[in-house]
PDB file of C-alpha atoms and ligand atoms in Angstrom:
ATOM      1  CA  MET A   1     -55.392-172.035 -63.027  1.00 60.00           C
ATOM      2  CA  ILE A   2     -58.380-173.779 -64.625  1.00 62.00           C
ATOM      3  CA  LEU A   3     -57.702-177.114 -66.296  1.00 65.00           C
ATOM      4  CA  PRO A   4     -59.534-178.092 -69.506  1.00 54.00           C
ATOM      5  CA  SER A   5     -61.670-180.390 -67.332  1.00 62.00           C
ATOM      6  CA  GLY A   6     -62.988-177.344 -65.477  1.00 64.00           C
ATOM      7  CA  LEU A   7     -61.140-178.355 -62.319  1.00 86.00           C
ATOM      8  CA  PRO A   8     -58.663-176.147 -60.462  1.00 93.00           C
ATOM      9  CA  ALA A   9     -54.979-176.816 -60.977  1.00 94.00           C
ATOM     10  CA  LYS A  10     -53.099-178.045 -57.913  1.00 95.00           C
ATOM     11  CA  ASP A  11     -51.336-174.680 -57.825  1.00 96.00           C
ATOM     12  CA  CYS A  12     -54.446-172.572 -58.482  1.00 97.00           C
ATOM     13  CA  ALA A  13     -53.464-169.034 -57.520  1.00 97.00           C
ATOM     14  CA  LEU A  14     -56.797-167.216 -57.786  1.00 97.00           C
ATOM     15  CA  CYS A  15     -57.022-166.533 -54.034  1.00 98.00           C
ATOM     16  CA  PRO A  16     -53.790-164.938 -52.746  1.00 98.00           C
ATOM     17  CA  ARG A  17     -54.604-165.352 -49.056  1.00 98.00           C
ATOM     18  CA  LEU A  18     -55.385-169.048 -49.489  1.00 98.00           C
ATOM     19  CA  VAL A  19     -52.293-169.583 -51.633  1.00 98.00           C
ATOM     20  CA  ALA A  20     -50.142-168.062 -48.874  1.00 98.00           C
ATOM     21  CA  TYR A  21     -51.800-170.374 -46.332  1.00 98.00           C
ATOM     22  CA  ARG A  22     -51.275-173.336 -48.685  1.00 98.00           C
ATOM     23  CA  HIS A  23     -47.580-172.542 -48.967  1.00 98.00           C
ATOM     24  CA  ALA A  24     -47.272-172.237 -45.178  1.00 98.00           C
ATOM     25  CA  ASN A  25     -48.931-175.620 -44.765  1.00 98.00           C
ATOM     26  CA  GLN A  26     -46.707-177.134 -47.454  1.00 98.00           C
ATOM     27  CA  SER A  27     -43.676-175.968 -45.498  1.00 98.00           C
ATOM     28  CA  ALA A  28     -44.998-177.111 -42.144  1.00 98.00           C
ATOM     29  CA  GLN A  29     -46.534-180.389 -43.331  1.00 98.00           C
ATOM     30  CA  PRO A  30     -44.900-181.457 -46.610  1.00 98.00           C
ATOM     31  CA  ASP A  31     -46.547-184.905 -46.458  1.00 98.00           C
ATOM     32  CA  TRP A  32     -50.074-183.461 -46.466  1.00 98.00           C
ATOM     33  CA  PHE A  33     -52.185-182.971 -49.596  1.00 98.00           C
ATOM     34  CA  ASN A  34     -52.069-179.135 -49.344  1.00 98.00           C
ATOM     35  CA  ALA A  35     -53.880-178.298 -52.616  1.00 98.00           C
ATOM     36  CA  PRO A  36     -57.410-177.668 -53.911  1.00 98.00           C
ATOM     37  CA  VAL A  37     -59.360-180.712 -52.766  1.00 97.00           C
ATOM     38  CA  PRO A  38     -61.080-182.525 -55.651  1.00 96.00           C
ATOM     39  CA  CYS A  39     -64.656-183.753 -55.588  1.00 97.00           C
ATOM     40  CA  PHE A  40     -65.268-187.276 -54.323  1.00 97.00           C
ATOM     41  CA  GLY A  41     -67.926-189.625 -55.582  1.00 97.00           C
ATOM     42  CA  ASP A  42     -69.978-190.749 -58.530  1.00 96.00           C
ATOM     43  CA  PRO A  43     -69.960-188.489 -61.625  1.00 95.00           C
ATOM     44  CA  GLU A  44     -73.324-189.988 -62.621  1.00 97.00           C
ATOM     45  CA  ALA A  45     -74.853-189.239 -59.230  1.00 98.00           C
ATOM     46  CA  ARG A  46     -78.266-187.700 -58.713  1.00 98.00           C
ATOM     47  CA  LEU A  47     -77.165-186.136 -55.395  1.00 98.00           C
ATOM     48  CA  LEU A  48     -74.430-183.534 -54.923  1.00 98.00           C
ATOM     49  CA  ILE A  49     -73.457-182.539 -51.370  1.00 98.00           C
ATOM     50  CA  VAL A  50     -71.740-179.170 -50.984  1.00 98.00           C
ATOM     51  CA  GLY A  51     -69.818-178.305 -47.848  1.00 98.00           C
ATOM     52  CA  LEU A  52     -67.938-175.159 -46.899  1.00 98.00           C
ATOM     53  CA  ALA A  53     -64.179-175.749 -47.322  1.00 98.00           C
ATOM     54  CA  PRO A  54     -61.517-178.320 -46.408  1.00 98.00           C
ATOM     55  CA  GLY A  55     -60.465-178.569 -42.777  1.00 97.00           C
ATOM     56  CA  VAL A  56     -56.751-177.994 -42.311  1.00 97.00           C
ATOM     57  CA  SER A  57     -56.043-181.407 -40.742  1.00 96.00           C
ATOM     58  CA  GLY A  58     -58.968-183.113 -42.460  1.00 97.00           C
ATOM     59  CA  ALA A  59     -59.482-182.842 -46.211  1.00 98.00           C
ATOM     60  CA  ASN A  60     -56.442-180.577 -46.616  1.00 98.00           C
ATOM     61  CA  ARG A  61     -54.341-183.361 -45.107  1.00 98.00           C
ATOM     62  CA  THR A  62     -55.953-186.379 -46.772  1.00 98.00           C
ATOM     63  CA  GLY A  63     -57.058-184.866 -50.105  1.00 98.00           C
ATOM     64  CA  ARG A  64     -60.663-186.112 -49.864  1.00 98.00           C
ATOM     65  CA  PRO A  65     -63.637-184.005 -48.759  1.00 98.00           C
ATOM     66  CA  PHE A  66     -64.773-184.500 -45.143  1.00 98.00           C
ATOM     67  CA  THR A  67     -62.059-187.113 -44.586  1.00 98.00           C
ATOM     68  CA  GLY A  68     -59.740-187.223 -41.612  1.00 96.00           C
ATOM     69  CA  ASP A  69     -61.388-184.927 -39.105  1.00 91.00           C
ATOM     70  CA  SER A  70     -64.580-185.053 -37.093  1.00 91.00           C
ATOM     71  CA  ALA A  71     -66.794-183.393 -39.722  1.00 89.00           C
ATOM     72  CA  GLY A  72     -66.737-186.600 -41.739  1.00 95.00           C
ATOM     73  CA  ASP A  73     -67.840-188.902 -38.942  1.00 96.00           C
ATOM     74  CA  LEU A  74     -71.514-187.993 -39.008  1.00 97.00           C
ATOM     75  CA  LEU A  75     -71.612-187.402 -42.771  1.00 98.00           C
ATOM     76  CA  TYR A  76     -70.149-190.738 -43.821  1.00 98.00           C
ATOM     77  CA  THR A  77     -72.102-192.680 -41.187  1.00 97.00           C
ATOM     78  CA  THR A  78     -75.294-191.107 -42.493  1.00 98.00           C
ATOM     79  CA  LEU A  79     -74.410-191.691 -46.143  1.00 98.00           C
ATOM     80  CA  ASN A  80     -73.923-195.353 -45.349  1.00 98.00           C
ATOM     81  CA  LYS A  81     -77.226-195.574 -43.485  1.00 98.00           C
ATOM     82  CA  TYR A  82     -79.123-194.157 -46.476  1.00 98.00           C
ATOM     83  CA  GLN A  83     -77.342-196.308 -49.085  1.00 98.00           C
ATOM     84  CA  PHE A  84     -75.229-193.527 -50.568  1.00 98.00           C
ATOM     85  CA  SER A  85     -71.942-195.336 -49.904  1.00 98.00           C
ATOM     86  CA  LYS A  86     -70.328-198.752 -50.065  1.00 97.00           C
ATOM     87  CA  GLY A  87     -67.473-199.842 -47.850  1.00 96.00           C
ATOM     88  CA  VAL A  88     -66.279-198.600 -44.490  1.00 95.00           C
ATOM     89  CA  TYR A  89     -65.207-195.023 -43.827  1.00 97.00           C
ATOM     90  CA  ASP A  90     -61.880-195.064 -42.009  1.00 96.00           C
ATOM     91  CA  LYS A  91     -60.787-191.390 -42.122  1.00 96.00           C
ATOM     92  CA  ARG A  92     -58.276-192.123 -44.934  1.00 96.00           C
ATOM     93  CA  SER A  93     -58.536-191.378 -48.636  1.00 96.00           C
ATOM     94  CA  ASP A  94     -57.394-194.956 -49.341  1.00 96.00           C
ATOM     95  CA  ASP A  95     -59.949-196.646 -47.079  1.00 97.00           C
ATOM     96  CA  GLY A  96     -61.752-198.112 -50.113  1.00 96.00           C
ATOM     97  CA  LEU A  97     -64.986-196.239 -49.482  1.00 98.00           C
ATOM     98  CA  HIS A  98     -67.105-195.620 -52.600  1.00 97.00           C
ATOM     99  CA  LEU A  99     -70.042-193.293 -52.925  1.00 98.00           C
ATOM    100  CA  ALA A 100     -73.169-194.491 -54.690  1.00 97.00           C
ATOM    101  CA  ASP A 101     -75.396-192.027 -56.539  1.00 98.00           C
ATOM    102  CA  CYS A 102     -73.682-189.268 -54.563  1.00 98.00           C
ATOM    103  CA  MET A 103     -70.860-186.762 -55.034  1.00 98.00           C
ATOM    104  CA  ILE A 104     -69.275-184.493 -52.408  1.00 98.00           C
ATOM    105  CA  THR A 105     -67.522-181.182 -52.947  1.00 98.00           C
ATOM    106  CA  ASN A 106     -66.949-177.884 -51.168  1.00 98.00           C
ATOM    107  CA  ALA A 107     -67.932-174.320 -52.004  1.00 98.00           C
ATOM    108  CA  VAL A 108     -64.249-173.408 -51.548  1.00 98.00           C
ATOM    109  CA  ARG A 109     -61.650-175.964 -52.618  1.00 98.00           C
ATOM    110  CA  CYS A 110     -58.668-174.687 -50.598  1.00 98.00           C
ATOM    111  CA  VAL A 111     -58.359-174.675 -46.844  1.00 98.00           C
ATOM    112  CA  PRO A 112     -58.941-171.212 -45.350  1.00 98.00           C
ATOM    113  CA  PRO A 113     -57.367-169.967 -42.115  1.00 98.00           C
ATOM    114  CA  GLN A 114     -59.684-170.582 -39.128  1.00 95.00           C
ATOM    115  CA  ASN A 115     -62.121-172.368 -41.480  1.00 93.00           C
ATOM    116  CA  LYS A 116     -63.351-168.977 -42.687  1.00 97.00           C
ATOM    117  CA  PRO A 117     -63.169-168.149 -46.387  1.00 98.00           C
ATOM    118  CA  ASN A 118     -63.934-164.547 -47.234  1.00 98.00           C
ATOM    119  CA  ARG A 119     -66.514-163.368 -49.715  1.00 98.00           C
ATOM    120  CA  ALA A 120     -64.011-162.822 -52.532  1.00 98.00           C
ATOM    121  CA  GLU A 121     -62.679-166.374 -52.127  1.00 98.00           C
ATOM    122  CA  ILE A 122     -66.149-167.894 -52.139  1.00 98.00           C
ATOM    123  CA  ASP A 123     -66.995-165.923 -55.269  1.00 98.00           C
ATOM    124  CA  GLN A 124     -63.693-166.831 -56.928  1.00 98.00           C
ATOM    125  CA  CYS A 125     -64.068-170.566 -56.360  1.00 98.00           C
ATOM    126  CA  ARG A 126     -67.663-170.672 -57.609  1.00 98.00           C
ATOM    127  CA  VAL A 127     -66.445-171.239 -61.149  1.00 97.00           C
ATOM    128  CA  PHE A 128     -65.378-174.728 -60.079  1.00 97.00           C
ATOM    129  CA  LEU A 129     -68.664-175.396 -58.310  1.00 97.00           C
ATOM    130  CA  GLN A 130     -70.514-174.352 -61.446  1.00 96.00           C
ATOM    131  CA  ALA A 131     -68.284-176.627 -63.534  1.00 96.00           C
ATOM    132  CA  ARG A 132     -69.026-179.538 -61.204  1.00 96.00           C
ATOM    133  CA  ILE A 133     -72.769-178.969 -61.405  1.00 96.00           C
ATOM    134  CA  ALA A 134     -72.660-178.577 -65.180  1.00 95.00           C
ATOM    135  CA  THR A 135     -70.901-181.905 -65.718  1.00 95.00           C
ATOM    136  CA  MET A 136     -73.349-183.968 -63.626  1.00 96.00           C
ATOM    137  CA  GLU A 137     -75.910-184.912 -66.232  1.00 96.00           C
ATOM    138  CA  GLN A 138     -78.055-186.998 -63.859  1.00 97.00           C
ATOM    139  CA  LEU A 139     -78.063-184.420 -61.066  1.00 98.00           C
ATOM    140  CA  GLN A 140     -81.449-183.882 -59.387  1.00 98.00           C
ATOM    141  CA  ILE A 141     -80.687-182.733 -55.841  1.00 98.00           C
ATOM    142  CA  ILE A 142     -78.054-180.543 -54.196  1.00 98.00           C
ATOM    143  CA  LEU A 143     -77.705-180.705 -50.417  1.00 98.00           C
ATOM    144  CA  CYS A 144     -76.068-177.610 -48.963  1.00 98.00           C
ATOM    145  CA  LEU A 145     -74.283-178.013 -45.634  1.00 98.00           C
ATOM    146  CA  GLY A 146     -74.484-174.604 -44.010  1.00 98.00           C
ATOM    147  CA  GLY A 147     -75.418-171.118 -45.104  1.00 98.00           C
ATOM    148  CA  ILE A 148     -72.266-170.329 -47.065  1.00 98.00           C
ATOM    149  CA  ALA A 149     -72.634-173.431 -49.226  1.00 98.00           C
ATOM    150  CA  HIS A 150     -76.314-172.602 -49.653  1.00 98.00           C
ATOM    151  CA  ASP A 151     -75.622-169.060 -50.836  1.00 98.00           C
ATOM    152  CA  SER A 152     -72.876-170.130 -53.233  1.00 98.00           C
ATOM    153  CA  VAL A 153     -75.014-172.909 -54.729  1.00 98.00           C
ATOM    154  CA  LEU A 154     -77.924-170.529 -55.291  1.00 97.00           C
ATOM    155  CA  ARG A 155     -75.618-167.998 -56.937  1.00 97.00           C
ATOM    156  CA  ALA A 156     -74.158-170.799 -59.081  1.00 97.00           C
ATOM    157  CA  LEU A 157     -77.681-171.696 -60.167  1.00 97.00           C
ATOM    158  CA  GLY A 158     -78.682-168.073 -60.765  1.00 96.00           C
ATOM    159  CA  VAL A 159     -81.355-168.117 -58.047  1.00 96.00           C
ATOM    160  CA  LYS A 160     -81.946-164.989 -55.947  1.00 95.00           C
ATOM    161  CA  LEU A 161     -81.090-165.553 -52.280  1.00 96.00           C
ATOM    162  CA  LYS A 162     -84.263-163.817 -51.115  1.00 95.00           C
ATOM    163  CA  ASP A 163     -86.319-166.363 -53.014  1.00 94.00           C
ATOM    164  CA  ALA A 164     -84.788-169.317 -51.203  1.00 96.00           C
ATOM    165  CA  PRO A 165     -83.583-168.459 -47.679  1.00 97.00           C
ATOM    166  CA  PHE A 166     -81.367-170.917 -45.834  1.00 98.00           C
ATOM    167  CA  GLY A 167     -82.950-173.016 -43.120  1.00 98.00           C
ATOM    168  CA  HIS A 168     -82.231-176.425 -41.699  1.00 98.00           C
ATOM    169  CA  ALA A 169     -84.291-179.041 -43.562  1.00 98.00           C
ATOM    170  CA  ALA A 170     -85.564-176.422 -45.990  1.00 98.00           C
ATOM    171  CA  ARG A 171     -86.257-177.523 -49.557  1.00 98.00           C
ATOM    172  CA  HIS A 172     -86.179-175.176 -52.529  1.00 98.00           C
ATOM    173  CA  LYS A 173     -87.320-175.871 -56.053  1.00 96.00           C
ATOM    174  CA  THR A 174     -85.252-174.201 -58.753  1.00 94.00           C
ATOM    175  CA  PRO A 175     -85.897-174.391 -62.492  1.00 90.00           C
ATOM    176  CA  SER A 176     -83.360-177.190 -62.874  1.00 89.00           C
ATOM    177  CA  LEU A 177     -82.895-178.841 -59.472  1.00 95.00           C
ATOM    178  CA  THR A 178     -84.146-179.286 -55.928  1.00 98.00           C
ATOM    179  CA  VAL A 179     -81.935-177.771 -53.226  1.00 98.00           C
ATOM    180  CA  TYR A 180     -82.017-179.086 -49.656  1.00 98.00           C
ATOM    181  CA  ASP A 181     -80.381-177.387 -46.679  1.00 98.00           C
ATOM    182  CA  SER A 182     -78.842-178.709 -43.495  1.00 98.00           C
ATOM    183  CA  TYR A 183     -76.802-177.191 -40.761  1.00 98.00           C
ATOM    184  CA  HIS A 184     -73.168-178.114 -41.367  1.00 98.00           C
ATOM    185  CA  CYS A 185     -72.107-181.364 -39.711  1.00 97.00           C
ATOM    186  CA  SER A 186     -69.126-179.693 -38.003  1.00 95.00           C
ATOM    187  CA  ARG A 187     -67.943-180.773 -34.585  1.00 94.00           C
ATOM    188  CA  TYR A 188     -69.021-177.399 -33.201  1.00 95.00           C
ATOM    189  CA  ASN A 189     -72.576-177.868 -34.435  1.00 97.00           C
ATOM    190  CA  THR A 190     -72.835-181.449 -33.230  1.00 96.00           C
ATOM    191  CA  ASN A 191     -71.196-180.738 -29.853  1.00 96.00           C
ATOM    192  CA  THR A 192     -73.564-177.842 -29.205  1.00 97.00           C
ATOM    193  CA  ARG A 193     -76.465-179.972 -30.516  1.00 97.00           C
ATOM    194  CA  ARG A 194     -77.396-177.294 -33.012  1.00 97.00           C
ATOM    195  CA  LEU A 195     -77.328-180.331 -35.301  1.00 98.00           C
ATOM    196  CA  THR A 196     -78.249-183.728 -33.867  1.00 98.00           C
ATOM    197  CA  THR A 197     -77.936-187.090 -35.560  1.00 98.00           C
ATOM    198  CA  GLN A 198     -81.724-187.254 -35.776  1.00 98.00           C
ATOM    199  CA  MET A 199     -81.934-183.843 -37.468  1.00 98.00           C
ATOM    200  CA  PHE A 200     -79.269-184.796 -39.995  1.00 98.00           C
ATOM    201  CA  GLU A 201     -80.780-188.193 -40.721  1.00 98.00           C
ATOM    202  CA  ALA A 202     -84.189-186.621 -41.307  1.00 98.00           C
ATOM    203  CA  VAL A 203     -82.735-184.578 -44.169  1.00 98.00           C
ATOM    204  CA  PHE A 204     -81.195-187.660 -45.759  1.00 98.00           C
ATOM    205  CA  ALA A 205     -84.382-189.645 -45.259  1.00 98.00           C
ATOM    206  CA  ALA A 206     -86.275-186.969 -47.191  1.00 98.00           C
ATOM    207  CA  ILE A 207     -83.685-187.000 -49.982  1.00 98.00           C
ATOM    208  CA  ARG A 208     -83.700-190.786 -50.189  1.00 98.00           C
ATOM    209  CA  ALA A 209     -87.498-190.844 -50.329  1.00 98.00           C
ATOM    210  CA  ARG A 210     -87.515-188.272 -53.089  1.00 97.00           C
ATOM    211  CA  LEU A 211     -84.947-190.149 -55.177  1.00 97.00           C
ATOM    212  CA  ASP A 212     -86.734-193.487 -54.665  1.00 96.00           C
ATOM    213  CA  ARG A 213     -90.234-192.387 -55.448  1.00 91.00           C
TER     214      ARG A 213
HETATM  215  S1  LIG B 301     -60.162-171.566 -53.288  1.00 57.82           S
HETATM  216 FE1  LIG B 301     -60.692-172.189 -55.387  1.00 57.82          FE
HETATM  217  S2  LIG B 301     -60.346-170.364 -56.661  1.00 57.82           S
HETATM  218 FE2  LIG B 301     -59.282-170.019 -54.688  1.00 57.82          FE
HETATM  219  S3  LIG B 301     -57.175-170.709 -55.029  1.00 57.82           S
HETATM  220 FE3  LIG B 301     -58.322-172.481 -54.224  1.00 57.82          FE
HETATM  221  S4  LIG B 301     -59.071-173.610 -56.022  1.00 57.82           S
HETATM  222 FE4  LIG B 301     -58.424-171.565 -56.713  1.00 57.82          FE
END
């Protein structure tokens, strides 16, 4: 299940419910990616962004995090505005977009039914999040999109949740890194204005200022 690189195999079977959903999607949509979605970005990056899990018709279809559904629209527009990407995001994994000093992954690599991974699945997939963090030698900042990503990142770093509660635009110092939080840039959150463009950009402005100082 775990490749020597620390990445999940395309047929990773550690989460039975997600494997069953993967197989159903493979049958229904054989042209889709339908596998654990790999990280996207710069291995030498100082910034790692951690989302929740692939969307069924987004990253699960295209094979690239936050690509192909509405969750990527605000994220990639904002990354471009704060010089964390080069090229034009066009909702396709072959759109030529490159990330600069930035890497994106998810707390859970496989698409969950109704976008809701359960606790066992989040815990199971953390080994791959920890492997990602461990291989990024220049890493300084992790941005967590949503409370589930926040909790899994803190557990991956060995930080007690009570010592660093989730909050939009919160910043937490850990022994090794700085962790920022944002509400997830999902369509639900942007449509309900729980997360506005201005709120999201303010988080990235703070991260950019910290990296540039
Ligand atoms: S969610 Fe992670 S641990 Fe679970 S099957 Fe997918 S890659 Fe494996």
